[in-house]
Coordinates of C-alpha atoms and ligand atoms in Angstrom, one line a residue:
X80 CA 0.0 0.0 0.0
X81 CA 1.0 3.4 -0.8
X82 CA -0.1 6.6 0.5
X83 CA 0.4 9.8 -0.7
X84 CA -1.1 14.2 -1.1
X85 CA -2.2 15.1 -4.0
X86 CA -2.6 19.1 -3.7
X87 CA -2.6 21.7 -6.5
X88 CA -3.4 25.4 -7.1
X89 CA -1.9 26.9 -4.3
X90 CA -2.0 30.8 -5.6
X91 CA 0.2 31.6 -3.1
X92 CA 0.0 35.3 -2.1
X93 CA -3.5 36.1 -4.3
X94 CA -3.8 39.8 -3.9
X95 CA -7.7 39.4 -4.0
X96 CA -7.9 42.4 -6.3
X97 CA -11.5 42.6 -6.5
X98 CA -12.4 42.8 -2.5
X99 CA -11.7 46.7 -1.6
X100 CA -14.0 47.4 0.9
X101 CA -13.3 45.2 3.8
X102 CA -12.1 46.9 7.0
X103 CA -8.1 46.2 7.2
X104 CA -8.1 43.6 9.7
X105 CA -10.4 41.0 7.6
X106 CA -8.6 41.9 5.0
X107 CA -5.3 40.9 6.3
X108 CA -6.2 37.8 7.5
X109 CA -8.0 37.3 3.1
X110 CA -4.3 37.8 2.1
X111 CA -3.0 35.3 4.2
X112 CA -5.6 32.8 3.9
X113 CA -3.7 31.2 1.2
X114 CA -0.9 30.6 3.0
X115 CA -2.6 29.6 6.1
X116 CA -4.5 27.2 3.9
X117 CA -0.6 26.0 2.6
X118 CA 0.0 25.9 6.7
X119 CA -2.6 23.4 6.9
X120 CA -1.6 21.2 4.0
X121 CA 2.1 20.9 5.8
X122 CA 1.0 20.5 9.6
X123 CA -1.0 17.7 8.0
X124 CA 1.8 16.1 6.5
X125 CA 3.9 16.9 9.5
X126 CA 1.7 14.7 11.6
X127 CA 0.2 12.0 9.2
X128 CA 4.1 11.5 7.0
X129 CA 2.7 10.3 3.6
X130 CA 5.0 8.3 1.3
X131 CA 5.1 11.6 -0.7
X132 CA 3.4 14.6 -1.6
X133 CA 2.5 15.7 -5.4
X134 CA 1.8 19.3 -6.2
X135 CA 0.2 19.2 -9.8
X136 CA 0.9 23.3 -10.8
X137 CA 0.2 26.9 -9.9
X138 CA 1.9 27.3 -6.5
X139 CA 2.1 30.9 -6.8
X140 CA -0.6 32.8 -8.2
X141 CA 1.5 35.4 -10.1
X142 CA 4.3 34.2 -12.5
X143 CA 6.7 36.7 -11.4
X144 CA 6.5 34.4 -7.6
X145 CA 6.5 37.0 -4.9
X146 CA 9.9 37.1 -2.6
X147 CA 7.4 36.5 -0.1
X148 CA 5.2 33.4 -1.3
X149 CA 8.7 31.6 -2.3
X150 CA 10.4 32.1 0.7
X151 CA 6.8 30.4 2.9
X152 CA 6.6 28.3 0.3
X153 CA 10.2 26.9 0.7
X154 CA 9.8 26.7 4.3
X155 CA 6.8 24.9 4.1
X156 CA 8.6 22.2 2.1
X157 CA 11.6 21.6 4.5
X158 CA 9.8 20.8 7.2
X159 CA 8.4 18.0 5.0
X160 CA 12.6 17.5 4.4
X161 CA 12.5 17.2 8.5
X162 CA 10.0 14.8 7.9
X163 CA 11.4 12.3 5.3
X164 CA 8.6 13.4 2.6
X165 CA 9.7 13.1 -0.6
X166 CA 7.3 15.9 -2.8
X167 CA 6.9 15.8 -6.7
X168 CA 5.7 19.0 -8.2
X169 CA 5.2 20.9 -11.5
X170 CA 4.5 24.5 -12.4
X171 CA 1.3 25.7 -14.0
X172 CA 0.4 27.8 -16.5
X173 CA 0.0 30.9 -13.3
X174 CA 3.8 30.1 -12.3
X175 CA 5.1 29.1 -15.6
X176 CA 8.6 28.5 -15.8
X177 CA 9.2 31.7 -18.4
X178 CA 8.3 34.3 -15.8
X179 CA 10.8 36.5 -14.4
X180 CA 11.7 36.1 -10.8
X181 CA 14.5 35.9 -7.9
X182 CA 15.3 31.9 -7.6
X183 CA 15.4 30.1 -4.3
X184 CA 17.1 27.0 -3.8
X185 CA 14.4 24.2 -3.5
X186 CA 15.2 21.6 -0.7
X187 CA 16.9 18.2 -1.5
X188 CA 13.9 16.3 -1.1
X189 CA 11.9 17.8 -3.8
X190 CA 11.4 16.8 -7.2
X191 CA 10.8 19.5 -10.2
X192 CA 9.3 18.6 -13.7
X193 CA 11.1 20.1 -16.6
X194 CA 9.0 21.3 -19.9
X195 CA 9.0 18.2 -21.5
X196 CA 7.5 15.2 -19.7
X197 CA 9.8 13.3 -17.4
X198 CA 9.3 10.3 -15.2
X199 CA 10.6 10.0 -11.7
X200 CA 11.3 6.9 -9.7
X201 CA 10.6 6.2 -5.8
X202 CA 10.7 2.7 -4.0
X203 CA 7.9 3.0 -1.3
X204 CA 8.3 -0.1 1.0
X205 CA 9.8 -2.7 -1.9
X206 CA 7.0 -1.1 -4.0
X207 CA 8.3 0.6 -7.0
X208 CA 6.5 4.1 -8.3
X209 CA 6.8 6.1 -11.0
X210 CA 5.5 9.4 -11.4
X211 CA 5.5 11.2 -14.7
X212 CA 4.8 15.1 -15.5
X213 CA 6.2 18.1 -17.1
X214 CA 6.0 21.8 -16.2
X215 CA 4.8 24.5 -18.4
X216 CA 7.9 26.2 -20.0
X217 CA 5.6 29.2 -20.7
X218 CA 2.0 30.9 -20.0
X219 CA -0.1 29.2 -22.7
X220 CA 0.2 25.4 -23.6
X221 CA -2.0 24.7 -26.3
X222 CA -0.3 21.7 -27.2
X223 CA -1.9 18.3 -26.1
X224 CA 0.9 17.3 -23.8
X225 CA -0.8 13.7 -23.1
X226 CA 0.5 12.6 -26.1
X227 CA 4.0 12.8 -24.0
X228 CA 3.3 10.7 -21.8
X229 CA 4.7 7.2 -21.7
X230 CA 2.5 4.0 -21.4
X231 CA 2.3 2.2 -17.8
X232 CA 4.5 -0.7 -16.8
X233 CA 2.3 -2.7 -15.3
X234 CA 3.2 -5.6 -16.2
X235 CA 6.3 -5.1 -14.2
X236 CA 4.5 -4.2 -10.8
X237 CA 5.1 -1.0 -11.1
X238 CA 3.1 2.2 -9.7
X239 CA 2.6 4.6 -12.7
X240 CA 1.2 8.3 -11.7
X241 CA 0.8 11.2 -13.9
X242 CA 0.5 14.4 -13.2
X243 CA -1.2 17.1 -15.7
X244 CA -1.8 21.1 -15.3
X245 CA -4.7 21.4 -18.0
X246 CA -8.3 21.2 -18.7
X247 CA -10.3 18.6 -20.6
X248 CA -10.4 19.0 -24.5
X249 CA -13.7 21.3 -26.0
X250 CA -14.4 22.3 -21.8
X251 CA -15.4 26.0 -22.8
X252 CA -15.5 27.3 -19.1
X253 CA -11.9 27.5 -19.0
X254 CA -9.1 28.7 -20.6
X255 CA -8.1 25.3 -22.0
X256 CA -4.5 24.3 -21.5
X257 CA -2.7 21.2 -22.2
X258 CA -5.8 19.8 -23.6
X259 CA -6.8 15.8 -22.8
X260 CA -9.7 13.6 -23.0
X261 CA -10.3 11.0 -19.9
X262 CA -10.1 7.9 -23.1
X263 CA -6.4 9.5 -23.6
X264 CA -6.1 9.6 -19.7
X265 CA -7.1 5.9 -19.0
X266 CA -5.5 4.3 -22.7
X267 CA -1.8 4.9 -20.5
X268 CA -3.1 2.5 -17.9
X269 CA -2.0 4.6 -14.9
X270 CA -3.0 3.7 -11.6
X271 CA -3.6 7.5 -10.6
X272 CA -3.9 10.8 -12.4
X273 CA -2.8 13.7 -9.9
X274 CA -4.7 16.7 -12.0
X275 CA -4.4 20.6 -11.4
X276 CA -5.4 23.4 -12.6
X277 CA -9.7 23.4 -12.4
X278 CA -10.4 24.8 -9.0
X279 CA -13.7 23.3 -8.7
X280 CA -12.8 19.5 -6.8
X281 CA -13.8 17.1 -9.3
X282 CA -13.5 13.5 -9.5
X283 CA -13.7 13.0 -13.2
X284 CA -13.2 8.8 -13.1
X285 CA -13.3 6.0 -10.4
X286 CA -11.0 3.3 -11.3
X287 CA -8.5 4.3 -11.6
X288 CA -9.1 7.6 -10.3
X289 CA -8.4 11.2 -12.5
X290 CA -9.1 13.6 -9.8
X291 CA -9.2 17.6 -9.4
X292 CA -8.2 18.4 -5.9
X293 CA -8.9 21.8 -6.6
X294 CA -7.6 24.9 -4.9
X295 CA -6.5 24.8 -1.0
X296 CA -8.0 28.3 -0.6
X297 CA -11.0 29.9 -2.4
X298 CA -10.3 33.2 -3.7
X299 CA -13.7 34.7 -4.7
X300 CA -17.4 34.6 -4.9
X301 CA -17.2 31.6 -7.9
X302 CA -14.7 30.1 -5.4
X303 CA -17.1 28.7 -3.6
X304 CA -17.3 26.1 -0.6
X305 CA -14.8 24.2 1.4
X306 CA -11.6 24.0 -0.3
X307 CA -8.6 21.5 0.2
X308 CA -6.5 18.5 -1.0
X309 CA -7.0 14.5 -1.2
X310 CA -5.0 11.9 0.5
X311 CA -5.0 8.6 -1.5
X312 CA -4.4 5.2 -0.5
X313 CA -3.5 3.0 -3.4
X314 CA -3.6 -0.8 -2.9
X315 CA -3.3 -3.1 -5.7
X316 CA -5.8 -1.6 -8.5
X317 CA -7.7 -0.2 -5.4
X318 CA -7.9 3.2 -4.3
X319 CA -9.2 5.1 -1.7
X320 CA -9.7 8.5 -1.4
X321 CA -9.8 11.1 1.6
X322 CA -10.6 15.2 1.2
X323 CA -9.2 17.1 3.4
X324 CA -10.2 20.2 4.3
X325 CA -7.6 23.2 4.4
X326 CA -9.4 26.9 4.2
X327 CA -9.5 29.0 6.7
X328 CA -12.2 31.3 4.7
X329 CA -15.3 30.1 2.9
X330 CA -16.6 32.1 0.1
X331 CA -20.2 31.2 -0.9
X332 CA -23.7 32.6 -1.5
X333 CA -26.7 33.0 0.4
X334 CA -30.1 32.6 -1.1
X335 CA -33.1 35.0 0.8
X336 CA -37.0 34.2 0.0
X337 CA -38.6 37.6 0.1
X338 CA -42.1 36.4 -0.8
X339 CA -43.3 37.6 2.4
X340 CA -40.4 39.9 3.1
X341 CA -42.1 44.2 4.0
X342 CA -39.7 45.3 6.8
X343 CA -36.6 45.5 6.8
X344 CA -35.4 43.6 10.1
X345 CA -36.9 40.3 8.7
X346 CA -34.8 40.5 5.8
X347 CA -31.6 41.6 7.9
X348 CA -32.8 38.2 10.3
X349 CA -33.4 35.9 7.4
X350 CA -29.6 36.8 6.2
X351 CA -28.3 36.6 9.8
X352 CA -29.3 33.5 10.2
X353 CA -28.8 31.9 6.9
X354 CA -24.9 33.0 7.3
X355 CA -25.3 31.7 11.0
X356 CA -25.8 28.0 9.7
X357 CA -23.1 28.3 6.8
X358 CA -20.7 29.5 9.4
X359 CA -21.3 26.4 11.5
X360 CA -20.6 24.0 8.6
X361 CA -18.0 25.7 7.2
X362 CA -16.6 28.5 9.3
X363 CA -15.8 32.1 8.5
X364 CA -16.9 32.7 5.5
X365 CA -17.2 35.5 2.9
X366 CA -21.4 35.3 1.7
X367 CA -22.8 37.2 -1.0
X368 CA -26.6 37.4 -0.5
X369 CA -29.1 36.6 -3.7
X370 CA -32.6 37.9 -3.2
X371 CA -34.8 35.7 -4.9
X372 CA -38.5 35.4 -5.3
X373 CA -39.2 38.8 -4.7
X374 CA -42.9 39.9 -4.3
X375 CA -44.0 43.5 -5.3
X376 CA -43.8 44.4 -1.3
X377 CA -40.7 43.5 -1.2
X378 CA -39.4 45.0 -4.3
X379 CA -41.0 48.5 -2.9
X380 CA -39.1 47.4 0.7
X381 CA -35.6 47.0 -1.2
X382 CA -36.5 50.4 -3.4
X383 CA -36.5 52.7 -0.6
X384 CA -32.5 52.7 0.1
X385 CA -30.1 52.4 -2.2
X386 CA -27.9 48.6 -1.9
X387 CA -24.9 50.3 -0.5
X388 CA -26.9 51.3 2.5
X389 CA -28.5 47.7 2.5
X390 CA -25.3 46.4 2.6
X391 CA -24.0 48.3 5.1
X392 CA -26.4 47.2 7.9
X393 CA -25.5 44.1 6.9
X394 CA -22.5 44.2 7.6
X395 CA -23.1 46.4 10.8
X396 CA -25.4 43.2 12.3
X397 CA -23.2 41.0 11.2
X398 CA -21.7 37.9 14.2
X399 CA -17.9 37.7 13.9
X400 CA -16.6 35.6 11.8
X401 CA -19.1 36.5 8.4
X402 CA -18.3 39.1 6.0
X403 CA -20.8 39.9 3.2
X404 CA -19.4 40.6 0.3
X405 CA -22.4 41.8 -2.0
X406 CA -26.2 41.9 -2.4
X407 CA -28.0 40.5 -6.1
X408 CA -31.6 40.7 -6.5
X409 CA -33.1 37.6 -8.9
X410 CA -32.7 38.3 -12.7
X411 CA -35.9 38.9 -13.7
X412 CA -36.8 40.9 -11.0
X413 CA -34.1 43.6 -11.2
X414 CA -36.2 45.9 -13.6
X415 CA -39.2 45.3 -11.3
X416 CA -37.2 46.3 -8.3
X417 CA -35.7 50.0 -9.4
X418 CA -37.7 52.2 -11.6
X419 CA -39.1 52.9 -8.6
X420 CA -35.9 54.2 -7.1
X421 CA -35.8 57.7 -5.9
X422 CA -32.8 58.6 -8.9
X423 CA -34.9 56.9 -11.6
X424 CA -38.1 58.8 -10.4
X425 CA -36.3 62.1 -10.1
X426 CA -34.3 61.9 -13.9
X427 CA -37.9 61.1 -14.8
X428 CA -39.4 64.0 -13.9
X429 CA -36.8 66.2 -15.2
X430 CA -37.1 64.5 -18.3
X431 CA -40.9 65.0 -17.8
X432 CA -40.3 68.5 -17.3
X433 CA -38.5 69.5 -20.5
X434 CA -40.0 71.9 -23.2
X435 CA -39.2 71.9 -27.0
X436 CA -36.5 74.0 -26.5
X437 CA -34.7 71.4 -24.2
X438 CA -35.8 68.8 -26.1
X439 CA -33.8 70.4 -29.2
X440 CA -30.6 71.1 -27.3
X441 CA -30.5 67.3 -26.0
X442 CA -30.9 65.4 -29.7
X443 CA -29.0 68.5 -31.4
X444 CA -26.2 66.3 -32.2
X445 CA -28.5 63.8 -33.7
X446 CA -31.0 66.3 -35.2
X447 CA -28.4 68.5 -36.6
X448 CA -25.8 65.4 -37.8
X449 CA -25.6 66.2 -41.3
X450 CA -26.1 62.6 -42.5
X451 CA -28.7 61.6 -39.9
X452 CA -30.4 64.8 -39.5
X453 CA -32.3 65.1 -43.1
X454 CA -34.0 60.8 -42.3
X455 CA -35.4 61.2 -38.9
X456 CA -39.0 62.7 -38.5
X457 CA -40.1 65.3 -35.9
X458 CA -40.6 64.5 -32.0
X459 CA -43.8 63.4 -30.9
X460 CA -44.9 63.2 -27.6
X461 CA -45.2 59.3 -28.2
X462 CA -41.2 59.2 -28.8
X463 CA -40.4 61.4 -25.9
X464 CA -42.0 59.6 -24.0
X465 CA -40.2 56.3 -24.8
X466 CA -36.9 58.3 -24.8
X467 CA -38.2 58.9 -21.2
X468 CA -38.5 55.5 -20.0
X469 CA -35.4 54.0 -22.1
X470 CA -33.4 56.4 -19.9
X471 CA -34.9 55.4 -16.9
X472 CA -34.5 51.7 -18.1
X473 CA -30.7 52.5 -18.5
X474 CA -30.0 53.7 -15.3
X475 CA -31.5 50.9 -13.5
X476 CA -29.3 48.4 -15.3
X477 CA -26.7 50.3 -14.4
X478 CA -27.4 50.7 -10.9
X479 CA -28.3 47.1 -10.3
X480 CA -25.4 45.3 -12.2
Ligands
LIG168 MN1 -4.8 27.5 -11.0

């Protein structure tokens, strides 16, 4: 039997561009997350010693690898050297090996892929193991890189793992990368495939398993849900498979019924303690809020104060421990919910309140274009009035996207 981590997509040091109004001590403790989530991953290893560890791409988030993320990173993996833990790792297309940055010395115990695909060799308790990957040389590999790969050895008793940074052939979610099909995958007749690069943990085949541990540390609102890493026991053809949870933050979304919603300390209560029971299955967490089902009461309720202040006494009756990042009001309600808003009313009725000499100074550019000018007929009050509502239209999209 051997056991062994299989973690990938570290993004050490994320900056977490998009979240700019947190208070300064949450958002300290957001840019450490990833490496407290790394922190986890060691103290894990630390304690349970697997045969070895496989890192399968995009360790640091930036390609140009932050002084800072290196150096944690490199101490992270020489306390696995303190603890006889061999690691196997690639880089990704995020760390790709073209970037510019300051090198540190990896530790003797770890094993780096090259750009071409390359197979190294263990011996786990008389059991032999070979573990093949490659490393991208630069940002975007195109190229279908399984085709690299060498067939298993099976027949010998070997252990064959691969590991692959890339995304599955025609999968138009991602940016694909070193493109592969699970046929391609399961034709080399490994007894593992140690994927990376799809944050969303995904087991995409049993036996033998191709797995997505996804990333150790969410990093925004399509981030969603516990993150971590697997441990895997193989035995034989058999294999078993443990997730292990390492984030220390949970991003995820809330859904609110407002059918019966008409004040507005039921809707802050219903958030409260929807966040309440995502908190106790998952810890602190980052919670954006949908509104959904939204009644004509309620989208008169929501009307009357613009989201930022919504938002803000959300946050203000918020337990420790939950931030809300953001409020979104069902699709095909958001029209329904703000023409009613105070701005829309108010451009209205200036609008409203135009006469024909206003009128002519705001199409003059149209009305007076040479080419268009001479086609378009006079202004009714019929067109005015849709020019009216368009704008009115237009600024609620705006507002409510
Ligand atoms: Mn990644």
């Amino acid at each position: 039997m051997i056991r062994f981590l299989h973690t990938a997509d570290l993004h050490l040091d994320s900056p977490f561009k998009g979240i700019t109004d947190m208070p300064i001590s949450r958002l300290t403790e957001l840019r450490e997350s990833t490496f407290a989530a790394y922190e986890n991953l060691i103290q894990y290893a630390e304690k349970s010693v697997p045969d070895f560890v496989l890192i399968a791409g995009d360790i640091y988030d930036g390609e140009d690898r932050s002084l800072r993320a290196q150096m944690r990173f490199v101490k992270g993996l020489e306390r696995l050297q303190q603890a006889g833990i061999p690691v196997f790792m690639s880089y990704g297309n995020h760390d790709h090996l073209g970037g510019k940055w300051t090198r540190f010395q990896l530790p003797g115990n770890v094993t780096v892929f090259g750009p071409e695909v390359e197979t190294a060799e263990l011996t786990v308790r008389g059991q032999r193991v070979r573990i093949h990957g490659f490393s991208y040389k630069e940002r975007h590999i195109k190229e279908a890189m399984i085709g690299h790969y060498p067939n298993s050895a099976r027949d010998s008793g070997i252990v064959d793992i691969g590991m692959l940074h890339g995304s599955i052939a025609g999968e138009e979610s991602h940016a694909v990368y070193a493109p592969f099909t699970r046929e391609a995958l399961l034709e080399k007749g490994y007894h593992y495939w140690a994927l990376g690069h799809i944050h969303k943990r995904q087991v995409l085949h049993n036996e033998p398993p191709i797995v997505y541990p996804g990333n150790l540390q969410g990093r925004h609102r399509n981030e969603r849900g516990v993150k971590g890493f697997y441990e895997v026991e193989l035995e034989g053809n058999e294999a078993s498979l443990k997730f292990v949870p390492t984030s220390v933050l949970v991003f995820d979304e809330i859904e609110i019924d407002c059918t019966e919603m008409s004040h507005a300390n039921e809707w802050l209560t219903a958030c409260q303690n929807a966040a309440t029971e995502v908190m106790e299955r998952t810890g602190a967490c980052i919670l954006s809020v949908r509104n959904i089902k939204m009644s004509p009461e309620a989208s008169h309720l929501f009307s009357g104060s613009s989201n930022e202040e919504w938002l803000e006494v959300l946050r203000e009756s918020a337990d420790r421990g939950i931030w809300f990042s953001g409020l979104q009001f069902e699709e095909n309600k958001k029209s329904a919910l703000l023409p009613d808003s105070p701005l829309v009313r108010s451009v209205k009725e200036q609008i409203d309140s135009w006469d024909d000499e206003d009128w002519k100074q705001a199409l003059q550019d149209v009305y007076q274009h040479a080419r268009s000018g001479p086609y378009l007929s006079a202004l009714t009050a019929e067109m005015k009035k849709e020019l009216s509502d368009e704008a009115g239209k237009l600024i609620s999209n705006e507002l409510s996207t």
